[in-house]
CSV table of C-alpha atoms in Angstrom, one decimal:
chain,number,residue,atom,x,y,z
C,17,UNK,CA,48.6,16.2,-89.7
C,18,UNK,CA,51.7,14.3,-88.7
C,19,UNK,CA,52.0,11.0,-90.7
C,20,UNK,CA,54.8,8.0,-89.1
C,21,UNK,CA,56.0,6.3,-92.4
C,22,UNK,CA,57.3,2.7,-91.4
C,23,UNK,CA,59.7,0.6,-93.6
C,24,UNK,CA,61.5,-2.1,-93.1
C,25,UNK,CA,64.4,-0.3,-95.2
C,26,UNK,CA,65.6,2.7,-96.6
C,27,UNK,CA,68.2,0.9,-99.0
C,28,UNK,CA,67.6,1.6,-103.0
C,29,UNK,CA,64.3,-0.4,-103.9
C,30,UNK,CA,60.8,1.0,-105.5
C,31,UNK,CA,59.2,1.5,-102.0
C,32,UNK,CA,62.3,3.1,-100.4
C,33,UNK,CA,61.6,5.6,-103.5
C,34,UNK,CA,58.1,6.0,-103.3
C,35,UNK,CA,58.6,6.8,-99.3
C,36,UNK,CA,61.3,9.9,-100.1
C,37,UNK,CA,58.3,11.3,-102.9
C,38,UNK,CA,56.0,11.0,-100.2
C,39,UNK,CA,58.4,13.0,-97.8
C,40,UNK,CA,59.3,15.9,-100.2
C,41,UNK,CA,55.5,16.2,-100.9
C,42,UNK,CA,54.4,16.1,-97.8
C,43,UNK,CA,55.2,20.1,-96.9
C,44,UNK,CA,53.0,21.6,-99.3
C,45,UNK,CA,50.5,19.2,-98.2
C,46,UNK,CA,50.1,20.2,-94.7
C,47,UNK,CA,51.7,17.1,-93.6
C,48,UNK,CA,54.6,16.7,-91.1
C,49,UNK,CA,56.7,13.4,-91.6
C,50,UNK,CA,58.7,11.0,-89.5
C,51,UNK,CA,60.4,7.9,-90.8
C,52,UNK,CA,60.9,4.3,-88.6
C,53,UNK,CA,63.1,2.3,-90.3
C,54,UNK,CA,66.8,0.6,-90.0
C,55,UNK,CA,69.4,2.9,-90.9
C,56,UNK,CA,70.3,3.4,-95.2
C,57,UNK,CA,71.0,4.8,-98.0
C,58,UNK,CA,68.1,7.3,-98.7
C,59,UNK,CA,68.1,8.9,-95.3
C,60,UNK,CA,70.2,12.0,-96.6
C,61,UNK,CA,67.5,12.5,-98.5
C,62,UNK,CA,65.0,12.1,-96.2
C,63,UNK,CA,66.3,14.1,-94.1
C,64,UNK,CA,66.7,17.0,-97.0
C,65,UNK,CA,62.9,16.7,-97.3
C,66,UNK,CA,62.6,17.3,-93.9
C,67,UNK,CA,61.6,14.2,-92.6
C,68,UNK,CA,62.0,13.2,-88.8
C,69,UNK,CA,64.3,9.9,-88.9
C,70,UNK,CA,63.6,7.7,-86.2
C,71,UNK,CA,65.6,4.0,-86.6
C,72,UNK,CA,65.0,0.7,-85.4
C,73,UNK,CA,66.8,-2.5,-86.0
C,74,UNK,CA,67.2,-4.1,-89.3
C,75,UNK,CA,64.9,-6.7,-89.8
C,76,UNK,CA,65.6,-10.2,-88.6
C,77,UNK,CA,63.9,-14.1,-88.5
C,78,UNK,CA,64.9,-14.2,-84.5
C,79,UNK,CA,62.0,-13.7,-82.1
C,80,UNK,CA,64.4,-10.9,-80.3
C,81,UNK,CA,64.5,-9.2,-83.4
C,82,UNK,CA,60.8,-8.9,-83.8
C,83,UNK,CA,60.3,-8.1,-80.5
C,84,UNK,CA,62.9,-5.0,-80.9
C,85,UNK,CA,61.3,-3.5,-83.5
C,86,UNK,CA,58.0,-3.8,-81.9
C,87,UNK,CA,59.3,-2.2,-78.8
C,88,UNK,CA,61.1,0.4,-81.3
C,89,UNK,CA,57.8,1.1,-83.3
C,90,UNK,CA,55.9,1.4,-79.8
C,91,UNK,CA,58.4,4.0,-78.7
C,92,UNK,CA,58.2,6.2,-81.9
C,93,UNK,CA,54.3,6.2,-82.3
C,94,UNK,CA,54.3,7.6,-78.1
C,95,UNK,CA,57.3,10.2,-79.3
C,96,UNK,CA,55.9,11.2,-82.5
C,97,UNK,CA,51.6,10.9,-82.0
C,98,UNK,CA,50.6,10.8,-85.1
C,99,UNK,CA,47.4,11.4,-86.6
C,100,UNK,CA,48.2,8.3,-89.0
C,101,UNK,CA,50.7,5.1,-89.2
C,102,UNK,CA,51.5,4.4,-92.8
C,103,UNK,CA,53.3,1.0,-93.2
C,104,UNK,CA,55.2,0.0,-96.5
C,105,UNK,CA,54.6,-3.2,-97.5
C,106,UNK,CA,54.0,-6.3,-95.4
C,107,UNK,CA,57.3,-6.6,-92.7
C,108,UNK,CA,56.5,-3.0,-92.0
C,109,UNK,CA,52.6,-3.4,-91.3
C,110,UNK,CA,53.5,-5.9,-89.1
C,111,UNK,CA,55.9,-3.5,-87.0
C,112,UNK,CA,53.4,-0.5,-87.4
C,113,UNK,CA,50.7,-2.8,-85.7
C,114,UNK,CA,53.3,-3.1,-82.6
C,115,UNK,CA,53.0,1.1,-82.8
C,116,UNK,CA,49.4,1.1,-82.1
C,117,UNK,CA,50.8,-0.2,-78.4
C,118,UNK,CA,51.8,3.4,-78.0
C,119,UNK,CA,49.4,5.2,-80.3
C,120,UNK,CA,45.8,4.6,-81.4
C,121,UNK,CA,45.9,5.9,-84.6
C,122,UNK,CA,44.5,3.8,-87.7
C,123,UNK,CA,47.3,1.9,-89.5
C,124,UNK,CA,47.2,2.5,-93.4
C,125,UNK,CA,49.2,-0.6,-95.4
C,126,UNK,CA,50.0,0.3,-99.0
C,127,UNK,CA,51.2,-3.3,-100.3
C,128,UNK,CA,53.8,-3.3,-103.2
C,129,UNK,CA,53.8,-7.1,-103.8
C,130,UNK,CA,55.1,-10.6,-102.8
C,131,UNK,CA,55.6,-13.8,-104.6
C,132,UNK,CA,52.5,-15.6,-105.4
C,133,UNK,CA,53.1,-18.2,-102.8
C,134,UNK,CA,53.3,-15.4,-100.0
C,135,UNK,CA,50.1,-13.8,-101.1
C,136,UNK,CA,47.6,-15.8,-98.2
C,137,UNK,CA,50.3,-15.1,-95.3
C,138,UNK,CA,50.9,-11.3,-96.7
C,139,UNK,CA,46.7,-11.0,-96.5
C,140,UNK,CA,46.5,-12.0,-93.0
C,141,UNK,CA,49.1,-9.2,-92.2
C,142,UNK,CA,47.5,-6.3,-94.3
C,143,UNK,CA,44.1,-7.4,-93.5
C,144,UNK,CA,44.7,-6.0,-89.7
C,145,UNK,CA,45.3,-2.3,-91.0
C,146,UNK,CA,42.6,-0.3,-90.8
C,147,UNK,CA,42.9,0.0,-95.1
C,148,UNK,CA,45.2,-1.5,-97.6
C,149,UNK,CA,46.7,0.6,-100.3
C,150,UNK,CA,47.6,-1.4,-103.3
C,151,UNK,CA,49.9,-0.1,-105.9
C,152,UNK,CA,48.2,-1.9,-109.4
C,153,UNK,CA,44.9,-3.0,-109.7
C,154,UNK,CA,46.7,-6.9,-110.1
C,155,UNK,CA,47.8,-6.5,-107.0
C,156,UNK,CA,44.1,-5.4,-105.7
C,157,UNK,CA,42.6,-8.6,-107.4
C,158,UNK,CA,45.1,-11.1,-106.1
C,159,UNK,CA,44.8,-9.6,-102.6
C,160,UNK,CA,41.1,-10.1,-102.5
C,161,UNK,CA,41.3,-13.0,-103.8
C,162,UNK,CA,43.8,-13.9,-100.8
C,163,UNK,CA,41.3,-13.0,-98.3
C,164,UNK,CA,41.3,-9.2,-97.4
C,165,UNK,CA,38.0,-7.7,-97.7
C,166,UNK,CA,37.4,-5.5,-101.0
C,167,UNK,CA,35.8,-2.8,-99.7
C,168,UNK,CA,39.0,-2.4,-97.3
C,169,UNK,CA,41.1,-1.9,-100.6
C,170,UNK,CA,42.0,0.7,-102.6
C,171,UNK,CA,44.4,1.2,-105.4
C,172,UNK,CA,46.8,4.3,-105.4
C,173,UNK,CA,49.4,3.8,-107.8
C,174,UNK,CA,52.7,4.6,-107.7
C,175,UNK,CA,54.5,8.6,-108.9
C,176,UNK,CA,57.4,9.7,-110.4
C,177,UNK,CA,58.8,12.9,-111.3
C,178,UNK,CA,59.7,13.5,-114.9
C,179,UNK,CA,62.8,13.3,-116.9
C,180,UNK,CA,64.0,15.8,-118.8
C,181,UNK,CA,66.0,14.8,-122.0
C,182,UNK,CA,69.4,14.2,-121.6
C,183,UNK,CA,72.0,16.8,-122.5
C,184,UNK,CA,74.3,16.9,-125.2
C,185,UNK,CA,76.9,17.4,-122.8
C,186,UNK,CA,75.3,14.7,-120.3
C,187,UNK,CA,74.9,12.1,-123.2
C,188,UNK,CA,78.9,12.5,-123.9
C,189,UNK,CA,79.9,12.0,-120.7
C,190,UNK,CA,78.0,8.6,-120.4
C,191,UNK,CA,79.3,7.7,-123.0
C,192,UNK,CA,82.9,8.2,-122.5
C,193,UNK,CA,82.7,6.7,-118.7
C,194,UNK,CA,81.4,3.8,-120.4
C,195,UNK,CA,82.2,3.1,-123.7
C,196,UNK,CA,78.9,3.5,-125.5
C,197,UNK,CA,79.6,5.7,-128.2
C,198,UNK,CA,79.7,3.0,-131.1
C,199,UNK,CA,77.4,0.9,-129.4
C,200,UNK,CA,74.7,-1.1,-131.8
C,201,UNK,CA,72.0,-0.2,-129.2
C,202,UNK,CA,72.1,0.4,-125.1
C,203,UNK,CA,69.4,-2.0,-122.9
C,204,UNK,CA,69.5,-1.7,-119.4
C,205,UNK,CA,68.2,-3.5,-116.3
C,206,UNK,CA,67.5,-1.4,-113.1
C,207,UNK,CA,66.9,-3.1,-110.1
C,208,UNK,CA,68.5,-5.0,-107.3
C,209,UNK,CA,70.3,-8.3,-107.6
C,210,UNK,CA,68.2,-10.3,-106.0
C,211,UNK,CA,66.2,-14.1,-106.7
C,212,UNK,CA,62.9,-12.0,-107.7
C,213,UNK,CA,64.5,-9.8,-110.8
C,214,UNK,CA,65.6,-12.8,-112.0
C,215,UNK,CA,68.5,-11.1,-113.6
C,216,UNK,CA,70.0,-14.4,-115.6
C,217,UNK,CA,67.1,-13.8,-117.9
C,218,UNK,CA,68.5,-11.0,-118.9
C,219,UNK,CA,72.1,-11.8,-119.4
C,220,UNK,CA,70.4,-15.4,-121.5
C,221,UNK,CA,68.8,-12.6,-123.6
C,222,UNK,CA,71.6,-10.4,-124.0
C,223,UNK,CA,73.5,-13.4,-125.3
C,224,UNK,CA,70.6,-13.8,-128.2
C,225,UNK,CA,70.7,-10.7,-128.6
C,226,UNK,CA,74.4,-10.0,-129.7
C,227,UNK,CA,74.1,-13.1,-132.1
C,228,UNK,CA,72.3,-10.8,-134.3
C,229,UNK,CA,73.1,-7.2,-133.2
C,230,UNK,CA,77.1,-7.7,-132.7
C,231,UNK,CA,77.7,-4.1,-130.8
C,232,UNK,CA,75.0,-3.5,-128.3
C,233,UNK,CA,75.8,-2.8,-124.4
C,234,UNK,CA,74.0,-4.0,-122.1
C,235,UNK,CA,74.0,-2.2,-118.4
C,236,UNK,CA,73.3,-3.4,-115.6
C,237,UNK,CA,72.4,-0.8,-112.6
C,238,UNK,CA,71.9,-2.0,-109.4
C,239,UNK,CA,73.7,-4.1,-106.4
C,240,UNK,CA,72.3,-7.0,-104.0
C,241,UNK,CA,73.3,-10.6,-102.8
C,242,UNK,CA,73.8,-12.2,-106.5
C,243,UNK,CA,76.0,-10.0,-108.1
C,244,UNK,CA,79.2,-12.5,-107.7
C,245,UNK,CA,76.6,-15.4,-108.7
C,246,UNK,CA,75.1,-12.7,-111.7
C,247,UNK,CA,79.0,-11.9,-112.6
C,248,UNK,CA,80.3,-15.3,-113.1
C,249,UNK,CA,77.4,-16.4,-115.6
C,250,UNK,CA,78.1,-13.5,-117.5
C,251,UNK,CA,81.9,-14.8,-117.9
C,252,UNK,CA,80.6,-18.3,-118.5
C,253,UNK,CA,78.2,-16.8,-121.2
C,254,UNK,CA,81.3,-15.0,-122.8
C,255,UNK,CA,79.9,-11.8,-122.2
C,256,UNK,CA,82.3,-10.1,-119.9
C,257,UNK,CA,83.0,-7.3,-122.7
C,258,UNK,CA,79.2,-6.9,-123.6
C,259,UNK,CA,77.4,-6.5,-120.1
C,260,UNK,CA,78.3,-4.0,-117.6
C,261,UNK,CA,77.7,-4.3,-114.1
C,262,UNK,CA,77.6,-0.5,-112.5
C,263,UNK,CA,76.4,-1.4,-109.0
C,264,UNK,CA,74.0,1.3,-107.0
C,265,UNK,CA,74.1,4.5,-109.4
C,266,UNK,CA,73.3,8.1,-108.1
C,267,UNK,CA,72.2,8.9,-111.6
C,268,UNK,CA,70.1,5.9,-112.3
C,269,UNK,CA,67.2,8.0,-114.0
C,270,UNK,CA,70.3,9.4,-116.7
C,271,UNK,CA,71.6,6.1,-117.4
C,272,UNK,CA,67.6,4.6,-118.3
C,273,UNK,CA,67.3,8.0,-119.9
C,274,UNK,CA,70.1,6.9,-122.1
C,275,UNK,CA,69.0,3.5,-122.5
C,276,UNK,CA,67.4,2.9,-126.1
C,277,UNK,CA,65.1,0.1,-124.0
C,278,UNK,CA,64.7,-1.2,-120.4
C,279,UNK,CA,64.5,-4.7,-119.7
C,280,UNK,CA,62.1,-6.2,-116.5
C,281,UNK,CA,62.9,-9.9,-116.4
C,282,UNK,CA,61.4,-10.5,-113.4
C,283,UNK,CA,59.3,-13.0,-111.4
C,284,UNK,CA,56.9,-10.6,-109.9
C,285,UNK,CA,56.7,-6.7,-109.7
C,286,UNK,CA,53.6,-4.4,-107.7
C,287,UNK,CA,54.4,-1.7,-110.6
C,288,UNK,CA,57.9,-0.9,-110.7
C,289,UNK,CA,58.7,2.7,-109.9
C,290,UNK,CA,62.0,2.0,-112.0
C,291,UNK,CA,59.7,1.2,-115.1
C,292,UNK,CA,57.8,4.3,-114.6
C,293,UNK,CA,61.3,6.2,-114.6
C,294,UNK,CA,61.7,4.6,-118.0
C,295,UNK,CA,58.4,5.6,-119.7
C,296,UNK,CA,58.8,9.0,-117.9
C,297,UNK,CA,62.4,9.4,-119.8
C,298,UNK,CA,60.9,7.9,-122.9
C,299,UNK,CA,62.6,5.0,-123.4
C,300,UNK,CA,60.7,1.7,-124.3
C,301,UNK,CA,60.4,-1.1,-121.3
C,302,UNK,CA,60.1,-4.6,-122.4
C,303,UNK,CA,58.9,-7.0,-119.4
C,304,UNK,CA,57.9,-10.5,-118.1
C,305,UNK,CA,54.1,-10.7,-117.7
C,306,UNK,CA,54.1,-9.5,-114.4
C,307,UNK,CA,51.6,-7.7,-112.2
C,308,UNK,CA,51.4,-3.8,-113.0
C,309,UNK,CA,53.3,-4.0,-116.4
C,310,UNK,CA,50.3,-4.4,-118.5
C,311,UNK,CA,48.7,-1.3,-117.3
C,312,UNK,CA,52.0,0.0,-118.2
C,313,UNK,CA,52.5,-1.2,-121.6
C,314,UNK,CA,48.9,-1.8,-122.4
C,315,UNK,CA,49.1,1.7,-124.4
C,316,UNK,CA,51.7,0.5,-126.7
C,317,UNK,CA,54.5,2.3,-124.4
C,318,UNK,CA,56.6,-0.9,-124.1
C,319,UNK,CA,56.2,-4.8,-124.9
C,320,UNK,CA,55.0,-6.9,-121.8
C,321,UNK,CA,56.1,-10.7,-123.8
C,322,UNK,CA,53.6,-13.3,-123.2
C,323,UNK,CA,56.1,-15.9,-122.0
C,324,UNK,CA,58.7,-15.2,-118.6
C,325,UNK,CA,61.5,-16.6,-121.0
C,326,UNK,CA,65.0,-15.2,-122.0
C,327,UNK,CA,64.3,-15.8,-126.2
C,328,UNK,CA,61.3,-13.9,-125.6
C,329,UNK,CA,62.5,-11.1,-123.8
C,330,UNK,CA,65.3,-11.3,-126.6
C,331,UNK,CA,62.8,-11.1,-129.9
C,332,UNK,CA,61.0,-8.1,-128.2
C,333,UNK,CA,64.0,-5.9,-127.7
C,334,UNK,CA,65.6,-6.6,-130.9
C,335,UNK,CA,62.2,-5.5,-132.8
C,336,UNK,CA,62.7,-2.2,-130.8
C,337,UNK,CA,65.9,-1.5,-131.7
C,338,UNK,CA,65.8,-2.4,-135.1
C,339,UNK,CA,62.8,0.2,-135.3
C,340,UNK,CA,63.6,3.8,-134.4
C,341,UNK,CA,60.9,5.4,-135.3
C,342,UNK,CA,58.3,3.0,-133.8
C,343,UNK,CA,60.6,3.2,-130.3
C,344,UNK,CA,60.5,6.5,-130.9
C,345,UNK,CA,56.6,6.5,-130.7
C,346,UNK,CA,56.9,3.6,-127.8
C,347,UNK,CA,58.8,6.8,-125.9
C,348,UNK,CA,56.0,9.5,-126.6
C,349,UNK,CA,53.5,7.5,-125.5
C,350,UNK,CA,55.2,6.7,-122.0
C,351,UNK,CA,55.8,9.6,-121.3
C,352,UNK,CA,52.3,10.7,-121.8
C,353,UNK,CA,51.2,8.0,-119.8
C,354,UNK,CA,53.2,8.8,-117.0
C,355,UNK,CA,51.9,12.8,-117.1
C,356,UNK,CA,48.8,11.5,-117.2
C,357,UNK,CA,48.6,9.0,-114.7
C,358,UNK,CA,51.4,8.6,-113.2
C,359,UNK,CA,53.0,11.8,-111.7
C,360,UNK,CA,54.2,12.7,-108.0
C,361,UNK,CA,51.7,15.5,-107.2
C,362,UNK,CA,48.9,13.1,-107.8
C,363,UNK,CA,49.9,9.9,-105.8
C,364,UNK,CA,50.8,12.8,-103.4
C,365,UNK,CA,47.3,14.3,-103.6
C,366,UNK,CA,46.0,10.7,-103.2
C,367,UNK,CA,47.5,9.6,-100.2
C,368,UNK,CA,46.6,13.0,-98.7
C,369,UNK,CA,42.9,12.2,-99.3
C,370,UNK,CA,43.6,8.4,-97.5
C,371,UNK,CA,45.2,9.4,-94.9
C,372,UNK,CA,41.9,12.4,-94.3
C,373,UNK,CA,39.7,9.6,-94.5
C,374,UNK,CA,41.4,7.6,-92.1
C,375,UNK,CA,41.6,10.7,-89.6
C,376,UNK,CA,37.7,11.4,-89.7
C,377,UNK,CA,37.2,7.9,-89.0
């Protein structure tokens, strides 16, 4: 079965992850991959996992750019013929319903979220795949809700691998490249630094935090258009020594591993593959009330705070640190979630089925 994946990127982001799974499962699974997207920084390892990279143009608001990606999308699904088109998120159904001008195979949409305002224009998009793939069972209501039909949805949610226990050897080394060693407590926010993580929450938060936990480090892991913006509140907040900004990290997974909790301040999520990584390394997530995290958290794996507001955010994580062995107990239960639920090989095994479906008619 040969499957074209479409993105709009293949820059560090949830989906960009969740496409690169896909690819290095996709062997084993009879499958044989090729990837349309803009140029970025996962195709090495796309490329490892044997994945065919095709590229088009980065994505612009111009009608010429539209129109080159449709023409680009066109040419790969002639080159390529696949048996499916699998389009990630809603910019990239759009371009993978320009492919079907130059191959009719069915178009499978798998919809990671958009802000609640986008949600009746994302609907009009994803309702012209053959079948939408959301990645929570929020998103599934909301989209409904928005107007696709329900019995065109279905709910695959989102893998990772696990996460071994960090090293003795690992531990020191994080610890010496950044000063952590005689740190009252480690929280960390993964993501990029964009309007939608909302990352000022967090570094409000980190400030009530250190009033009564002098000591703890705060990292921040991740790069995007507001890290100047995010790095001159943090000097206005006085917290230049306290917070850490370590840009795009190649060993993300270590750094939430060593993490004593992981913070989503966010506006909206679809369920965060990087809050997955965090239960599946054991550490305890604390989050906005945002689609997908009270799935998530719902098993006592995490605190999901009832109000989207930096004192709450603040009480929750303080609770965990002052309370080892209950974060301790957050951490087994994440990662049993995560086993059970929420491993590669299944959303693998999932999407295999989809696509099977799709190809039988």
């Amino acid at each position: 079965m040969k499957i074209l994946h479409v993105s709009s990127a293949t820059d560090v982001g949830g989906a960009e992850r969740m496409l690169v799974e896909l690819a290095r499962a996709a062997p084993e699974r009879a499958q044989r991959i090729a990837v349309l997207a803009p140029p970025g920084t996962f195709d090495p390892e796309l490329r490892a996992a044997g994945a065919a990279r095709l590229f088009m143009p980065s994505a612009g608001r111009s009608p010429g750019a539209v129109a080159r990606q449709a023409l680009a999308a066109a040419r790969a699904a002639r080159r390529v013929g696949p048996t499916v088109i699998h389009a990630h998120n809603v910019k990239a159904t759009a371009v993978a319903l320009a492919a079907r001008l130059g191959s009719p195979a069915p178009v499978l949409a798998t919809f990671h979220g958009v802000t609640p305002e986008e949600f009746p224009s994302a609907a009009r998009i994803l309702g012209r795949a053959r079948r939408v793939v959301c990645v929570s069972d929020d998103l599934a209501g909301r989209l409904a809700q928005a107007g696709v039909t329900e019995h065109r949805i279905d709910v695959i949610v989102n893998g990772v691998s696990p996460i071994p226990d960090l090293s003795s050897e690992l531990r020191a080394r994080l610890d010496a490249e950044l000063g952590l060693g005689k740190a009252a407590g480690v929280v960390a926010i993964v993501g990029r630094l964009a309007p939608q993580k909302a990352h000022e929450r967090f570094l409000l938060a980190a400030r009530e935090i250190l009033r009564v936990r002098p000591g703890a480090r705060f990292l921040v892991v991740g790069d995007g258009e507001r890290r100047a913006e995010l790095e001159g509140l943090c000097a206005e907040l006085g917290l230049t020594g306290d917070v850490t900004f370590l840009g795009s990290r190649p060993d993300a997974r270590e750094l939430v591993a060593r993490a004593d909790v992981l913070v989503f301040s966010s506006h909206w999520e679809g369920l965060s593959i990087a809050a997955l990584e965090g239960l599946a390394a054991g550490t305890p997530v604390v989050s906005t009330p945002v689609a997908g995290m009270g799935e998530l958290l719902g098993s006592g794996a995490g605190v999901m705070v009832e109000e989207a507001e930096p004192g709450a955010l603040a009480a929750a994580v303080e609770e965990i640190l002052a309370g080892p062995d209950a974060a301790a107990a957050m951490g087994r239960r994440g990662r049993a979630l995560v086993e059970e639920r929420y491993g590669v090989g299944r959303m693998a095994d999932a999407y295999a089925a989809a696509y099977g479906r799709l190809a039988s008619g």
